[in-house]
């Protein structure tokens, strides 16, 4: 029974929140005259001593005492005697754990938000250094149109901004205090729920006692936000893996962030990027796992809910590690513009510019221009030359009205610079966005 029932091995991570909740509760009980001032003071003092024991690593958590709540209460009794038993007046472990866990998740939201911001800042600096660095932009992983590396970095800055926003909203939504809901129905004692809620930094007490002890959507909210952020991190991890292969060579990881092979001396493996990519599985798995635990539960509390913590702890640990690893990796990375440029030259990336020129200068409908450009690309391909190197006569054989001005739009620079539409890849647009994010992230 102890083996399956005890949660202290993992829920001891709630000790800090549990002590904060208990101190707020004891103070409230005394203020409302439910326990005496003297008892309230003794309880709070005892809890503070326990806090110091835990901080110093002297506290012995015992499995036989099941969970963090009973471990702390038991220690309090050892310290101050039977008065400790008054702490559990007008509460239950059900509202206690729900409160502790909300506080913990609130802290995790703040850490995720901060970690995301650091990563955004690293990406922003890369973007600023590479607002003009041309690389191939891809669709279907085929070279599509040239973009700049700065523009690519800013795409992730945008994604991570939305991720931050999800954590901010998660922290706001969860900020109602379950304490005082007691086991499930509320309590006959004349408690002041607003007092405890305020003391713990909540916006107010949760309005429905059943919901207060049964709800774990705050944990799902966190895990959903974490899963989406992890998905973004994983895409970036995947790009780092691809871009550090010799075939691409767009990036070179520092020695600190690459590993060797035990048998192949030439290897520089992007293990951290791969693990970031992989850990998204664990994080999404945590969401799916906990949603599955909760979906079949009749109201209010059931012990199934004890399984909420490992899912969130595991996801939070993974997410925070991934954010730190990604920020470390990218602040240490070497960008190789020559390789990016070489790749950008392959695959006729200015074919769209050719079509656009026909639309603009010859008033040809875009669909037809697309066809013309396609036929010209075919000739360039057959001759083994880039579009900018294809003789005018070859182009005129496809469309007689094309003249030498066409060469102005066929270079990579011309193509990138032309994409000046708001949010486009032109260096001037990229610099505008960099200025925007500098303001936002300062
Ligand atoms: N360790 C328990 C949990 O995490 C605390 C609540 C126990 N409540 C109960 N009625 N047995 O869910």
Coordinates of C-alpha atoms and ligand atoms in Angstrom, one line a residue:
X1 CA 0.0 0.0 0.0
X2 CA 2.8 2.4 0.9
X3 CA 4.5 1.7 -2.3
X4 CA 1.5 2.8 -4.4
X5 CA 0.1 5.4 -2.1
X6 CA 3.0 7.5 -1.0
X7 CA 3.8 10.6 -3.0
X8 CA 6.4 12.2 -0.8
X9 CA 9.3 11.1 -3.0
X10 CA 8.1 13.6 -5.6
X11 CA 5.6 15.9 -3.9
X12 CA 8.4 17.1 -1.4
X13 CA 9.0 19.6 -4.2
X14 CA 5.9 21.3 -2.9
X15 CA 7.3 21.9 0.6
X16 CA 7.9 25.6 0.1
X17 CA 4.4 26.2 -1.2
X18 CA 2.9 23.9 1.5
X19 CA 4.6 25.9 4.2
X20 CA 3.5 29.2 2.7
X21 CA -0.1 27.9 2.5
X22 CA 0.0 26.6 6.1
X23 CA 1.4 29.8 7.5
X24 CA -1.3 31.8 5.7
X25 CA -4.0 29.4 7.0
X26 CA -2.7 29.5 10.6
X27 CA -2.6 33.3 10.6
X28 CA -6.1 33.5 9.2
X29 CA -7.5 31.0 11.8
X30 CA -6.0 33.2 14.6
X31 CA -7.3 36.4 13.0
X32 CA -10.8 34.9 12.8
X33 CA -10.7 33.7 16.4
X34 CA -10.9 30.1 15.3
X35 CA -7.7 29.3 17.1
X36 CA -6.0 31.5 19.8
X37 CA -3.3 34.1 18.9
X38 CA -0.8 32.1 20.9
X39 CA -1.5 28.9 19.1
X40 CA -1.3 30.7 15.8
X41 CA 2.0 32.2 16.7
X42 CA 3.4 28.8 17.9
X43 CA 2.3 27.2 14.7
X44 CA 3.8 29.8 12.4
X45 CA 7.0 29.8 14.4
X46 CA 7.2 26.0 14.1
X47 CA 6.6 26.1 10.4
X48 CA 9.4 28.7 10.0
X49 CA 11.8 26.3 11.8
X50 CA 10.8 23.5 9.5
X51 CA 11.4 25.8 6.5
X52 CA 14.9 26.4 7.8
X53 CA 15.4 22.6 8.3
X54 CA 14.3 21.9 4.7
X55 CA 16.5 24.7 3.3
X56 CA 19.5 23.4 5.2
X57 CA 18.8 19.8 4.0
X58 CA 18.2 18.5 7.5
X59 CA 14.6 17.6 7.1
X60 CA 13.9 13.9 6.8
X61 CA 11.0 13.1 4.5
X62 CA 9.5 9.8 5.5
X63 CA 7.6 7.6 3.1
X64 CA 5.6 6.1 5.9
X65 CA 4.0 9.6 6.3
X66 CA 2.7 9.4 2.8
X67 CA 3.1 12.9 1.4
X68 CA 4.6 16.3 1.9
X69 CA 1.6 17.6 3.8
X70 CA 1.6 14.9 6.5
X71 CA 5.4 15.0 6.8
X72 CA 5.3 18.6 7.6
X73 CA 2.4 18.4 9.9
X74 CA 4.0 15.5 11.7
X75 CA 7.3 17.4 12.2
X76 CA 5.3 20.4 13.5
X77 CA 3.8 18.1 16.2
X78 CA 7.2 16.9 17.1
X79 CA 8.3 20.5 17.6
X80 CA 5.3 22.2 19.2
X81 CA 3.2 19.3 20.5
X82 CA -0.6 18.8 20.3
X83 CA -1.2 22.5 19.3
X84 CA 0.1 21.4 15.8
X85 CA -3.2 19.5 15.5
X86 CA -5.1 22.8 15.3
X87 CA -3.5 23.7 12.0
X88 CA -5.7 21.4 10.1
X89 CA -8.9 23.1 11.3
X90 CA -11.2 24.2 8.5
X91 CA -9.0 22.7 5.8
X92 CA -8.3 19.3 4.2
X93 CA -5.4 18.0 2.2
X94 CA -7.6 18.4 -0.8
X95 CA -7.7 22.2 -0.8
X96 CA -4.2 22.2 0.6
X97 CA -2.7 20.3 -2.2
X98 CA -4.7 22.2 -4.8
X99 CA -3.4 25.4 -3.4
X100 CA 0.2 24.2 -3.1
X101 CA 0.2 23.0 -6.7
X102 CA -1.3 26.2 -8.1
X103 CA 1.4 28.1 -6.4
X104 CA 4.0 25.8 -7.8
X105 CA 2.6 26.0 -11.3
X106 CA 2.5 29.8 -11.0
X107 CA 6.2 29.8 -10.3
X108 CA 6.8 27.4 -13.2
X109 CA 5.0 29.8 -15.5
X110 CA 7.2 32.6 -14.4
X111 CA 10.4 30.5 -14.9
X112 CA 9.2 29.5 -18.4
X113 CA 8.4 33.1 -19.3
X114 CA 11.8 34.2 -18.1
X115 CA 13.6 31.3 -19.9
X116 CA 11.7 32.1 -23.2
X117 CA 12.7 35.7 -22.9
X118 CA 16.4 34.9 -22.6
X119 CA 16.1 32.7 -25.6
X120 CA 14.4 35.5 -27.5
X121 CA 17.2 37.9 -26.7
X122 CA 19.8 35.4 -28.0
X123 CA 17.8 35.0 -31.2
X124 CA 17.4 38.8 -31.5
X125 CA 21.1 39.3 -31.3
X126 CA 21.7 36.7 -34.0
X127 CA 19.1 38.4 -36.1
X128 CA 20.8 41.8 -35.6
X129 CA 24.1 40.4 -36.6
X130 CA 22.6 38.8 -39.7
X131 CA 20.0 41.1 -41.0
X132 CA 21.8 41.0 -44.4
X133 CA 23.0 37.5 -44.4
X134 CA 21.4 35.7 -47.3
X135 CA 20.3 32.1 -46.9
X136 CA 17.8 30.0 -48.8
X137 CA 14.3 30.1 -47.6
X138 CA 12.6 26.7 -47.8
X139 CA 9.2 25.3 -48.5
X140 CA 8.9 21.5 -48.5
X141 CA 12.5 21.7 -47.5
X142 CA 13.3 22.7 -51.1
X143 CA 15.0 26.0 -51.8
X144 CA 12.1 28.4 -52.4
X145 CA 13.2 32.1 -52.3
X146 CA 16.2 33.7 -50.7
X147 CA 15.6 35.2 -47.2
X148 CA 18.0 36.4 -44.6
X149 CA 19.2 34.5 -41.6
X150 CA 18.1 37.4 -39.4
X151 CA 14.6 37.0 -40.8
X152 CA 14.6 33.3 -40.0
X153 CA 15.8 34.0 -36.4
X154 CA 13.0 36.5 -35.9
X155 CA 10.4 33.9 -36.9
X156 CA 11.4 32.0 -33.8
X157 CA 11.3 35.3 -31.7
X158 CA 7.7 35.6 -32.8
X159 CA 6.8 32.0 -31.8
X160 CA 8.5 32.3 -28.5
X161 CA 6.6 35.5 -27.8
X162 CA 3.3 33.7 -28.2
X163 CA 4.6 30.9 -26.0
X164 CA 5.4 33.4 -23.3
X165 CA 2.0 34.9 -23.6
X166 CA 0.5 31.4 -23.1
X167 CA 2.4 31.1 -19.8
X168 CA 1.4 34.6 -18.7
X169 CA -2.2 33.8 -19.3
X170 CA -1.9 30.4 -17.6
X171 CA -0.5 32.1 -14.5
X172 CA -3.4 34.6 -14.6
X173 CA -6.1 32.1 -15.0
X174 CA -4.9 29.8 -12.2
X175 CA -4.7 32.6 -9.8
X176 CA -7.7 31.8 -7.6
X177 CA -7.2 30.2 -4.2
X178 CA -8.7 26.8 -3.4
X179 CA -7.8 27.1 0.3
X180 CA -11.0 27.0 2.5
X181 CA -12.8 24.7 0.1
X182 CA -11.8 22.0 2.6
X183 CA -12.5 18.4 1.5
X184 CA -15.0 19.4 -1.1
X185 CA -18.0 21.3 0.4
X186 CA -16.5 24.2 2.3
X187 CA -16.4 24.4 6.1
X188 CA -18.7 25.5 9.0
X189 CA -15.9 27.5 10.6
X190 CA -16.1 31.3 10.1
X191 CA -13.0 31.5 7.9
X192 CA -11.8 34.4 5.8
X193 CA -10.9 33.1 2.4
X194 CA -10.0 36.4 1.0
X195 CA -7.4 36.8 3.7
X196 CA -5.6 33.6 2.8
X197 CA -6.0 34.2 -0.9
X198 CA -4.4 37.6 -0.6
X199 CA -1.6 36.4 1.7
X200 CA -0.6 33.9 -1.0
X201 CA -0.8 36.4 -3.9
X202 CA -4.0 35.1 -5.4
X203 CA -6.5 37.4 -6.9
X204 CA -9.2 36.0 -4.7
X205 CA -10.7 32.8 -3.4
X206 CA -12.0 30.2 -5.9
X207 CA -15.8 30.6 -6.0
X208 CA -16.9 26.9 -6.0
X209 CA -15.5 24.5 -3.5
X210 CA -16.0 21.4 -5.6
X211 CA -14.3 23.0 -8.6
X212 CA -11.5 24.3 -6.2
X213 CA -10.5 20.8 -5.2
X214 CA -11.3 18.9 -8.4
X215 CA -10.0 21.2 -11.1
X216 CA -6.6 20.5 -12.6
X217 CA -7.1 22.4 -15.8
X218 CA -4.4 24.9 -14.5
X219 CA -2.0 22.0 -14.8
X220 CA -3.2 21.1 -18.2
X221 CA -3.0 24.7 -19.2
X222 CA 0.6 24.8 -18.2
X223 CA 1.3 21.5 -19.9
X224 CA -0.4 22.7 -23.1
X225 CA 1.6 25.8 -23.1
X226 CA 4.8 23.8 -22.4
X227 CA 3.9 21.3 -25.2
X228 CA 3.5 24.1 -27.7
X229 CA 6.7 25.8 -26.6
X230 CA 8.5 22.4 -26.8
X231 CA 7.1 22.0 -30.3
X232 CA 8.7 25.2 -31.3
X233 CA 12.0 24.3 -29.6
X234 CA 11.9 21.0 -31.3
X235 CA 11.6 22.6 -34.8
X236 CA 14.5 24.8 -34.0
X237 CA 16.4 21.8 -32.7
X238 CA 15.7 20.0 -35.9
X239 CA 16.9 23.0 -38.0
X240 CA 20.1 23.1 -36.0
X241 CA 20.6 19.4 -36.6
X242 CA 20.1 19.9 -40.3
X243 CA 22.1 23.0 -40.6
X244 CA 25.2 21.7 -38.8
X245 CA 25.5 18.7 -41.1
X246 CA 28.4 19.0 -43.6
X247 CA 25.9 19.1 -46.5
X248 CA 24.4 22.3 -45.2
X249 CA 27.1 23.7 -43.0
X250 CA 25.1 26.9 -42.2
X251 CA 26.0 26.7 -38.5
X252 CA 28.9 25.4 -36.5
X253 CA 28.3 24.6 -32.9
X254 CA 30.9 25.4 -30.3
X255 CA 33.0 22.7 -28.8
X256 CA 31.1 23.2 -25.6
X257 CA 27.8 22.4 -27.3
X258 CA 28.8 19.6 -29.5
X259 CA 30.0 16.1 -28.7
X260 CA 32.4 13.6 -30.4
X261 CA 31.8 10.0 -31.3
X262 CA 33.5 7.3 -29.4
X263 CA 34.7 5.7 -32.6
X264 CA 34.6 8.3 -35.4
X265 CA 37.2 11.0 -34.6
X266 CA 35.8 13.5 -37.2
X267 CA 32.3 13.7 -35.6
X268 CA 30.8 16.9 -34.1
X269 CA 27.4 15.8 -33.0
X270 CA 24.6 18.2 -32.1
X271 CA 23.4 16.2 -29.1
X272 CA 21.9 19.1 -27.3
X273 CA 19.8 20.1 -30.3
X274 CA 18.7 16.5 -30.7
X275 CA 17.7 16.2 -27.0
X276 CA 15.8 19.4 -27.2
X277 CA 13.9 17.9 -30.1
X278 CA 13.4 14.7 -28.3
X279 CA 12.2 16.2 -25.0
X280 CA 9.2 17.6 -26.8
X281 CA 7.9 14.1 -26.7
X282 CA 8.1 13.8 -23.0
X283 CA 6.4 17.2 -22.5
X284 CA 3.6 16.5 -24.9
X285 CA 3.3 13.1 -23.3
X286 CA 2.9 14.7 -20.0
X287 CA -0.1 16.7 -21.3
X288 CA -1.7 13.6 -22.9
X289 CA -1.0 11.6 -19.7
X290 CA -2.6 14.0 -17.3
X291 CA -5.5 14.8 -19.5
X292 CA -6.2 11.1 -19.7
X293 CA -6.0 10.8 -15.9
X294 CA -8.5 13.6 -15.4
X295 CA -11.0 13.0 -18.1
X296 CA -12.8 10.1 -16.4
X297 CA -12.9 11.5 -12.9
X298 CA -16.3 12.2 -11.2
X299 CA -16.2 15.3 -9.0
X300 CA -14.7 16.1 -6.6
X301 CA -11.3 14.8 -5.4
X302 CA -10.0 11.3 -6.2
X303 CA -6.5 10.0 -5.5
X304 CA -5.9 9.8 -9.2
X305 CA -5.2 13.5 -9.0
X306 CA -2.0 12.8 -7.1
X307 CA -0.6 11.8 -10.5
X308 CA -0.8 15.4 -11.6
X309 CA 2.5 16.4 -10.0
X310 CA 5.0 14.1 -11.7
X311 CA 3.6 15.0 -15.1
X312 CA 4.1 18.7 -14.5
X313 CA 7.4 18.3 -12.7
X314 CA 8.8 16.2 -15.5
X315 CA 7.6 18.6 -18.2
X316 CA 8.7 21.7 -16.3
X317 CA 12.2 20.3 -15.7
X318 CA 12.5 19.3 -19.3
X319 CA 11.2 22.6 -20.6
X320 CA 13.5 24.7 -18.4
X321 CA 16.5 22.6 -19.4
X322 CA 15.6 22.8 -23.1
X323 CA 15.3 26.6 -22.9
X324 CA 18.6 26.9 -21.1
X325 CA 20.4 24.5 -23.6
X326 CA 18.9 26.2 -26.6
X327 CA 20.0 29.7 -25.4
X328 CA 23.4 28.4 -24.5
X329 CA 23.8 26.6 -27.9
X330 CA 22.7 29.7 -29.9
X331 CA 24.7 32.2 -28.0
X332 CA 27.8 30.1 -28.8
X333 CA 27.0 29.2 -32.4
X334 CA 29.1 30.2 -35.4
X335 CA 27.1 31.3 -38.4
X336 CA 28.7 30.5 -41.8
X337 CA 27.3 33.0 -44.3
X338 CA 29.3 31.6 -47.3
X339 CA 27.6 28.3 -46.9
X340 CA 24.2 29.9 -46.6
X341 CA 24.9 31.9 -49.8
X342 CA 26.2 28.9 -51.7
X343 CA 23.0 27.0 -50.8
X344 CA 20.9 30.1 -51.7
X345 CA 22.3 30.1 -55.2
X346 CA 21.2 26.6 -55.9
X347 CA 17.7 25.8 -57.1
X348 CA 16.9 28.9 -59.1
X349 CA 15.5 30.8 -56.1
X350 CA 14.9 34.0 -58.1
X351 CA 12.4 32.3 -60.5
X352 CA 9.5 34.1 -58.7
X353 CA 11.3 37.4 -59.2
X354 CA 11.5 36.6 -62.9
X355 CA 7.8 36.0 -63.0
X356 CA 7.0 39.1 -61.0
X357 CA 9.1 41.2 -63.5
X358 CA 7.0 39.9 -66.4
X359 CA 3.9 40.9 -64.5
X360 CA 5.2 44.3 -63.6
X361 CA 7.0 45.3 -66.8
X362 CA 5.1 43.4 -69.5
X363 CA 1.6 43.3 -67.9
X364 CA 1.5 39.5 -68.3
X365 CA -1.0 37.8 -65.9
X366 CA 0.8 36.1 -63.1
X367 CA -0.3 32.6 -64.0
X368 CA 1.2 33.0 -67.5
X369 CA 4.3 34.7 -66.1
X370 CA 4.7 31.7 -63.8
X371 CA 4.6 29.4 -66.8
X372 CA 7.2 31.6 -68.7
X373 CA 9.5 31.6 -65.7
X374 CA 9.2 27.8 -65.4
X375 CA 10.2 27.4 -69.1
X376 CA 13.2 29.7 -68.6
X377 CA 14.3 27.8 -65.5
X378 CA 14.2 24.6 -67.5
X379 CA 16.6 26.1 -70.1
X380 CA 18.9 27.3 -67.3
X381 CA 18.8 23.8 -65.8
X382 CA 19.6 22.2 -69.2
X383 CA 22.6 24.6 -69.6
X384 CA 23.7 24.2 -66.1
X385 CA 23.7 27.9 -65.3
X386 CA 22.1 30.1 -62.7
X387 CA 19.2 32.4 -63.9
X388 CA 21.4 35.4 -63.7
X389 CA 23.9 33.8 -66.0
X390 CA 21.4 32.6 -68.7
X391 CA 21.9 34.5 -72.0
X392 CA 19.1 37.0 -72.8
X393 CA 18.5 35.2 -76.1
X394 CA 17.5 32.1 -74.2
X395 CA 15.0 34.0 -72.2
X396 CA 13.7 35.8 -75.3
X397 CA 13.2 32.4 -77.0
X398 CA 10.5 31.8 -74.3
X399 CA 9.1 35.4 -74.2
X400 CA 10.3 37.8 -76.8
X401 CA 9.6 41.0 -74.9
X402 CA 12.0 40.2 -72.1
X403 CA 14.9 42.7 -72.1
X404 CA 18.2 43.2 -70.3
X405 CA 16.6 44.9 -67.4
X406 CA 15.6 41.4 -66.2
X407 CA 19.1 40.9 -64.9
X408 CA 18.4 43.6 -62.2
X409 CA 16.0 41.3 -60.4
X410 CA 17.8 37.9 -60.8
X411 CA 20.4 38.3 -58.1
X412 CA 19.9 37.1 -54.6
X413 CA 20.4 40.6 -53.2
X414 CA 17.8 42.1 -55.5
X415 CA 15.3 39.3 -54.6
X416 CA 15.7 39.8 -50.9
X417 CA 15.7 43.5 -51.0
X418 CA 12.6 43.6 -53.1
X419 CA 10.6 41.8 -50.4
X420 CA 9.8 45.0 -48.6
X421 CA 6.2 44.3 -47.7
X422 CA 5.5 44.6 -44.0
X423 CA 7.0 41.5 -42.3
X424 CA 8.9 40.6 -45.4
X425 CA 12.5 39.4 -45.6
X426 CA 14.1 42.6 -46.9
X427 CA 16.9 43.7 -44.6
X428 CA 15.2 47.0 -44.0
X429 CA 12.1 45.2 -42.9
X430 CA 14.2 42.9 -40.7
X431 CA 15.8 45.9 -39.1
X432 CA 12.4 47.4 -38.4
X433 CA 11.3 44.2 -36.7
X434 CA 14.6 44.1 -34.7
X435 CA 13.9 47.6 -33.4
X436 CA 10.4 46.5 -32.5
X437 CA 11.7 43.5 -30.5
X438 CA 14.5 45.5 -28.9
X439 CA 11.8 47.7 -27.5
X440 CA 9.6 44.8 -26.4
X441 CA 12.4 42.8 -24.8
X442 CA 14.3 45.6 -23.1
Ligands
LIG1 N1 -1.0 13.5 -1.8 C1 -2.3 13.8 -2.1 C2 -2.4 14.4 -3.6 O1 -1.4 14.7 -4.0 C3 -2.8 14.9 -1.2 C4 -4.3 14.9 -1.1 C5 -4.8 13.7 -0.4 N2 -6.2 13.7 -0.1 C6 -6.9 12.7 0.2 N3 -8.2 12.8 0.3 N4 -6.3 11.5 0.4 O2 -3.4 14.3 -4.2

